Amino acid sequence: MFIKKECVAMLLAGGQGSRLYALTEKVAKPAVQFGGKYRIIDLTLSNCINSGIDTVGVLTQYQPLVLNEYIGNGQPWDLDRQSGGVMVLPPYQGKDSADWYKGTANAIYQNLTFINRYDPDYVLVLSGDHIYKMDYSRMLDYHKANNADCTIAVLNVPIEEASRFGIMYADENDKIYEFEEKPKVPKGTLASMGIYIFNKKMLEKYLIEDEANPNSSNDFGKNIIPNMLNDGANMYVYHFDGYWKDVGTLNSLWEANMELLGETPVFNIYERNWRIFSRSQAKLPQYIGLNSKIENSLITEGCEIHGTVINSVLSSGVYVAPGAVVKDSVIMSNTRIMDGSHVNYSIVDSDTVIGMGAMVGEEYTPDTAITVVGAELDISANTVIPAGAMVNGAYLTEKGE
């Protein structure tokens, strides 16, 4: 028996994340580790439950194994419900056809059956690869107050960055009258955050029409939103002025981690009144050696630190040996930084060993390129990996050598 829900959330989590290179070779972008004890998708799932939305479909496609396993039954986010909760929705073979998700709109279209099980009045469409905290219930109240067909969350961006986004143009009442997808010469700065609330019946109508159009890209920004505007739909922007970051690039992922540091971080991930939930590993004791040095860093449970860690974020199970130095870096779980090695301005993925005396990356300057070392690698002793290198096979020795 399925209980009617006022609002169902659909979380798009199937993207390849190609601009994260080695970090997404084996996992989907929303499953990439963030902030020591989290994965990127934790932010959006936590926003849902904190906003009172307890029915979430997670649409997966690229490298889904880690993400599917991580979400499990949804218990860490209080989304293990008898009716509703969280459900992973990969592409599947139906009676008449089987298709990969061809675009954001097609992904939702293929899961209209899931949505309709709960007979919602509203559908919230989200992305699983953004870092932010947002109360979706306030946006839903705003949507209902305007009797809107669609409400789109926006934030102001610098004009020089506006061409990276879908740009909304709205009147003095915040009603949308024009939309441009990544304009070369933007006329405004209201950028779509990829967060939409639709009246369910209206969304279903446009998804069905879009699917029937062989020339469509099956995309919300390119097709659904423009089509609704052209038809005179009642569409509004919802202004968001908090922290939001698209972590689709190496630099933005590194920046988002660094913005967690300091006595007054740019983004506070540990606010008690808006908890970020995660399927973190069992809490293990930390060991901080007598001769270690730690400055302005996040050190997660289970780390063992004997060397120097400065301005860095370390996930669980990281080992930093005596004489090793980690600076301005993001080190993911169960990585071992061996004696005398130096890691500067780098992202090192999980279960990798940085051999004795190895030099990874260079000191951070505004002109230095970030260095990335992939997962499950064994970097030879005394290896030098230059700034900007992407290591996912070179500089290797076999494990156990």
XYZ file of C-alpha atoms in Angstrom:
401
model
C 0.000 0.000 0.000
C 1.374 3.387 -1.006
C 0.422 6.459 1.011
C -0.188 9.661 -0.934
C 2.659 12.172 -0.613
C 2.364 15.902 -1.112
C 5.824 16.109 -2.710
C 8.213 13.510 -4.112
C 11.886 14.329 -4.776
C 13.751 12.992 -7.808
C 17.513 13.201 -7.403
C 19.566 13.036 -10.595
C 22.736 11.095 -9.746
C 23.710 9.332 -12.955
C 26.251 11.734 -14.422
C 29.742 10.582 -15.347
C 31.536 13.573 -13.872
C 34.214 13.481 -16.564
C 35.778 16.764 -15.402
C 36.806 15.035 -12.162
C 38.984 12.676 -14.228
C 40.601 9.961 -12.080
C 38.223 10.554 -9.153
C 35.227 9.295 -11.144
C 36.810 6.431 -13.054
C 35.251 3.909 -10.669
C 32.448 5.844 -8.945
C 29.637 8.192 -9.935
C 30.271 11.850 -9.128
C 27.703 12.008 -6.260
C 29.614 9.176 -4.541
C 32.923 11.091 -4.460
C 34.126 11.655 -0.893
C 33.799 15.144 0.571
C 34.657 16.885 3.809
C 36.384 13.967 5.503
C 33.387 11.817 6.466
C 30.831 12.497 3.738
C 30.062 11.858 0.090
C 28.681 14.587 -2.142
C 25.194 13.044 -2.255
C 24.919 13.284 1.548
C 24.222 17.008 1.258
C 21.167 16.621 -0.962
C 19.741 13.597 0.869
C 20.152 15.445 4.174
C 18.442 18.518 2.725
C 15.474 16.330 1.800
C 14.932 14.787 5.229
C 15.642 18.077 7.031
C 12.992 19.680 4.788
C 10.380 17.064 5.642
C 10.544 15.267 2.282
C 10.628 11.547 2.974
C 10.168 10.051 -0.500
C 13.221 10.291 -2.751
C 14.032 8.537 -6.011
C 17.773 8.467 -6.779
C 18.355 8.077 -10.524
C 21.662 6.306 -11.140
C 23.426 5.219 -14.307
C 27.212 5.703 -14.575
C 29.335 3.443 -12.297
C 26.444 2.936 -9.851
C 27.846 0.147 -7.651
C 29.466 2.268 -4.918
C 26.569 4.729 -4.875
C 23.927 2.001 -4.694
C 25.778 0.257 -1.877
C 26.276 3.532 -0.035
C 22.606 4.517 -0.132
C 21.421 1.042 0.863
C 18.049 1.179 2.588
C 18.412 4.884 3.443
C 18.646 4.360 7.188
C 21.463 6.903 7.858
C 19.235 9.687 6.461
C 16.058 8.404 8.164
C 14.796 7.381 4.733
C 14.063 3.727 5.516
C 10.283 4.046 5.447
C 7.522 1.507 4.938
C 5.890 3.934 2.518
C 8.254 6.230 0.690
C 11.848 6.474 1.830
C 14.695 6.348 -0.660
C 14.792 4.126 -3.738
C 17.618 3.740 -6.244
C 16.231 3.958 -9.793
C 18.623 2.688 -12.494
C 17.557 2.374 -16.145
C 15.665 -0.865 -16.684
C 14.123 -2.951 -19.406
C 10.381 -2.543 -19.732
C 7.918 -4.585 -21.742
C 8.445 -2.592 -24.923
C 11.902 -1.037 -24.651
C 15.091 -0.557 -22.665
C 17.017 2.700 -22.794
C 19.820 4.407 -20.950
C 18.768 7.751 -19.558
C 19.188 10.058 -22.556
C 18.990 13.318 -20.635
C 17.686 14.807 -17.397
C 14.096 15.004 -18.649
C 14.157 11.487 -20.102
C 15.462 10.141 -16.770
C 12.426 11.557 -14.962
C 10.104 10.432 -17.782
C 11.312 6.851 -17.432
C 10.368 6.952 -13.753
C 6.887 8.458 -13.945
C 5.561 5.135 -12.654
C 7.580 5.592 -9.443
C 6.265 9.140 -9.041
C 2.664 8.180 -9.685
C 2.757 5.429 -7.064
C 2.615 8.192 -4.461
C 0.147 10.443 -6.327
C 2.026 13.631 -5.356
C 0.792 17.140 -6.031
C 4.365 18.344 -6.557
C 7.670 16.944 -7.818
C 11.011 18.335 -6.651
C 13.847 17.731 -9.131
C 17.389 17.887 -7.706
C 20.995 17.246 -8.677
C 23.224 14.995 -6.590
C 26.492 16.813 -7.204
C 26.134 20.186 -5.473
C 27.324 21.322 -2.034
C 24.749 23.410 -0.167
C 22.118 23.432 2.573
C 18.581 24.404 1.611
C 15.130 24.086 3.173
C 13.036 22.822 0.275
C 9.838 23.227 2.329
C 10.212 27.009 2.127
C 10.591 26.806 -1.626
C 7.492 24.600 -1.801
C 5.489 27.101 0.278
C 6.613 29.862 -2.094
C 5.610 27.728 -5.103
C 2.126 27.171 -3.669
C 1.684 30.835 -2.685
C 2.321 31.870 -6.303
C 0.062 29.152 -7.704
C 3.046 28.358 -9.925
C 3.348 25.620 -12.515
C 7.115 25.551 -11.981
C 9.481 27.266 -9.561
C 13.233 27.388 -10.193
C 15.817 28.119 -7.495
C 18.323 30.780 -8.560
C 21.295 32.611 -7.143
C 23.132 35.683 -8.316
C 26.495 34.971 -9.919
C 29.169 37.354 -11.210
C 28.421 38.441 -14.766
C 31.738 36.986 -15.944
C 30.586 33.516 -14.774
C 26.992 33.729 -16.004
C 27.700 32.013 -19.330
C 28.338 28.751 -17.410
C 24.712 28.589 -16.237
C 21.141 28.672 -17.395
C 20.144 32.319 -16.862
C 16.637 33.339 -15.813
C 15.039 36.691 -16.526
C 12.174 37.636 -14.206
C 9.955 40.679 -13.647
C 9.513 42.662 -10.411
C 7.221 39.907 -9.093
C 9.843 37.222 -9.830
C 7.766 35.751 -12.638
C 10.015 34.319 -15.348
C 9.592 35.790 -18.813
C 12.763 34.545 -20.527
C 15.407 31.858 -20.128
C 18.771 31.314 -21.828
C 20.775 28.115 -21.453
C 24.472 29.032 -21.017
C 24.315 32.255 -23.098
C 27.556 33.413 -24.703
C 26.653 37.022 -23.892
C 24.408 36.912 -20.798
C 22.075 39.823 -20.103
C 21.595 38.955 -16.448
C 23.019 37.097 -13.457
C 20.151 34.991 -12.069
C 21.613 31.497 -12.478
C 19.531 28.342 -12.264
C 20.703 26.006 -9.500
C 19.156 22.965 -11.175
C 16.513 22.790 -8.430
C 12.940 22.705 -9.747
C 9.499 22.260 -8.230
C 6.758 21.283 -10.689
C 3.082 20.682 -10.343
C 3.033 16.960 -11.041
C 0.319 17.016 -13.697
C 2.085 19.797 -15.606
C 5.446 18.020 -15.409
C 3.951 14.762 -16.645
C 2.302 16.504 -19.608
C 5.540 18.142 -20.766
C 7.656 15.029 -20.225
C 5.307 12.952 -22.353
C 5.305 15.588 -25.118
C 9.093 15.870 -24.944
C 9.572 12.118 -25.229
C 7.409 12.078 -28.358
C 9.648 14.679 -30.039
C 12.471 12.866 -31.917
C 14.462 16.112 -32.184
C 14.519 16.814 -28.454
C 17.655 16.616 -26.314
C 15.384 15.393 -23.490
C 16.848 17.999 -21.149
C 15.176 20.304 -18.629
C 17.294 23.335 -19.474
C 17.243 22.882 -23.237
C 13.691 21.601 -23.715
C 11.244 21.396 -20.815
C 11.771 24.874 -19.326
C 11.774 26.712 -22.727
C 8.698 24.781 -23.877
C 6.776 25.686 -20.743
C 7.751 29.345 -21.083
C 6.740 29.420 -24.745
C 3.331 28.062 -23.763
C 2.836 30.785 -21.158
C 3.170 28.586 -18.074
C 3.161 30.307 -14.681
C 6.844 30.103 -13.702
C 8.726 31.842 -10.890
C 12.269 32.168 -9.581
C 13.034 31.388 -5.953
C 16.001 33.397 -4.658
C 18.640 31.531 -2.655
C 21.405 33.507 -0.927
C 23.267 30.803 0.973
C 26.392 28.830 0.120
C 26.135 26.737 -3.057
C 28.886 25.169 -5.118
C 28.869 22.944 -8.166
C 31.754 20.552 -7.472
C 31.976 19.278 -11.020
C 35.614 20.310 -11.489
C 38.785 19.447 -9.590
C 39.356 23.060 -8.571
C 35.803 23.524 -7.295
C 35.949 20.244 -5.345
C 39.240 21.270 -3.739
C 37.883 24.758 -2.977
C 34.729 23.346 -1.376
C 36.853 21.195 0.939
C 39.105 24.118 1.836
C 36.048 26.263 2.613
C 35.242 23.900 5.498
C 38.416 24.950 7.342
C 39.098 27.737 9.806
C 37.423 28.996 12.983
C 34.669 30.607 10.904
C 34.474 28.428 7.780
C 32.837 29.725 4.622
C 30.611 26.630 4.744
C 29.868 25.103 8.145
C 29.118 21.435 7.665
C 28.622 20.791 11.377
C 25.660 23.035 12.245
C 23.505 21.271 14.825
C 20.238 22.716 13.532
C 20.822 21.354 10.003
C 22.638 18.086 10.413
C 24.372 16.421 7.459
C 23.844 12.676 7.738
C 26.146 10.066 6.240
C 26.881 6.363 6.140
C 30.233 6.986 7.792
C 32.414 4.149 8.953
C 32.265 2.996 12.573
C 33.846 5.599 14.801
C 37.431 4.624 15.446
C 39.884 6.435 17.707
C 42.318 8.896 16.223
C 45.973 8.679 17.068
C 47.943 11.920 17.059
C 51.661 11.253 17.608
C 53.737 13.280 20.060
C 55.907 14.700 17.279
C 53.076 15.416 14.855
C 52.071 18.910 13.745
C 48.519 19.766 12.708
C 47.320 23.215 11.627
C 43.908 24.309 10.333
C 42.843 20.843 9.179
C 39.939 18.410 9.410
C 41.114 15.024 10.692
C 38.394 12.370 10.565
C 37.935 9.422 12.921
C 40.405 6.584 12.481
C 43.324 8.669 11.221
C 46.840 8.099 12.533
C 49.071 11.177 12.308
C 52.799 11.180 13.056
C 53.921 13.782 10.518
C 52.774 17.285 9.529
C 49.288 18.176 8.243
C 48.571 21.799 7.295
C 45.433 23.282 5.773
C 44.123 19.879 4.635
C 41.094 17.567 4.856
C 41.758 13.913 5.736
C 39.109 11.198 5.502
C 38.867 8.189 7.794
C 41.748 5.739 8.086
C 44.436 8.018 6.635
C 47.971 7.336 7.905
C 50.639 10.057 7.837
C 54.059 8.653 8.727
C 56.856 10.398 10.641
C 58.566 13.015 8.495
C 55.711 13.099 5.965
C 54.123 16.460 5.097
C 50.597 17.024 3.786
C 49.740 20.600 2.881
C 46.771 22.250 1.120
C 45.452 18.827 0.131
C 42.412 16.551 0.235
C 43.300 12.974 1.226
C 40.560 10.368 0.913
C 39.964 7.299 3.050
C 42.573 4.667 3.958
C 45.394 6.384 2.105
C 48.922 5.977 3.494
C 51.441 8.821 3.235
C 54.765 7.153 3.993
C 57.937 8.371 5.707
C 59.492 11.527 4.315
C 56.993 11.996 1.497
C 55.462 15.384 0.674
C 51.955 15.979 -0.711
C 51.217 19.563 -1.764
C 48.067 21.051 -3.332
C 46.735 17.651 -4.336
C 43.698 15.399 -4.181
C 44.622 11.794 -3.385
C 41.840 9.225 -3.769
C 41.170 6.343 -1.378
C 43.305 3.264 -0.635
C 46.425 4.688 -2.283
C 49.971 4.497 -0.905
C 52.368 7.422 -1.396
C 55.783 5.781 -1.087
C 58.685 6.869 1.106
C 60.306 10.106 -0.031
C 57.825 10.685 -2.870
C 57.059 14.287 -3.867
C 53.480 14.816 -5.031
C 52.462 18.219 -6.388
C 53.958 21.601 -5.641
C 53.378 24.376 -3.122
C 50.085 26.177 -3.699
C 50.099 29.481 -5.560
C 47.267 31.005 -7.636
C 49.119 29.793 -10.735
C 49.839 26.236 -9.553
C 47.824 23.420 -11.131
C 46.231 20.886 -8.797
C 47.645 17.335 -8.770
C 45.354 14.298 -8.664
C 46.269 10.726 -7.696
C 43.606 8.059 -8.308
C 42.341 5.314 -6.029
C 44.042 2.022 -5.111
C 47.469 2.992 -6.459
C 50.927 2.368 -5.100
C 53.250 5.275 -5.820
C 56.887 4.177 -5.771
C 59.370 5.513 -3.235
C 61.124 8.756 -4.240
C 58.777 9.313 -7.195
C 58.279 12.945 -8.230
C 54.782 13.765 -9.504
C 54.675 17.316 -10.898
C 51.984 19.904 -10.377
C 48.932 19.331 -12.552
C 49.574 15.616 -13.144
C 46.628 13.202 -13.316
C 47.879 9.863 -12.002
C 45.752 6.808 -12.622
C 48.234 4.277 -13.940
C 51.622 5.881 -14.427
C 54.233 6.061 -11.632
C 52.997 2.716 -10.357
C 54.477 -0.372 -8.815
C 52.399 -3.456 -8.194
C 50.864 -3.716 -4.746
C 53.104 -5.724 -2.469
C 56.363 -5.036 -4.308
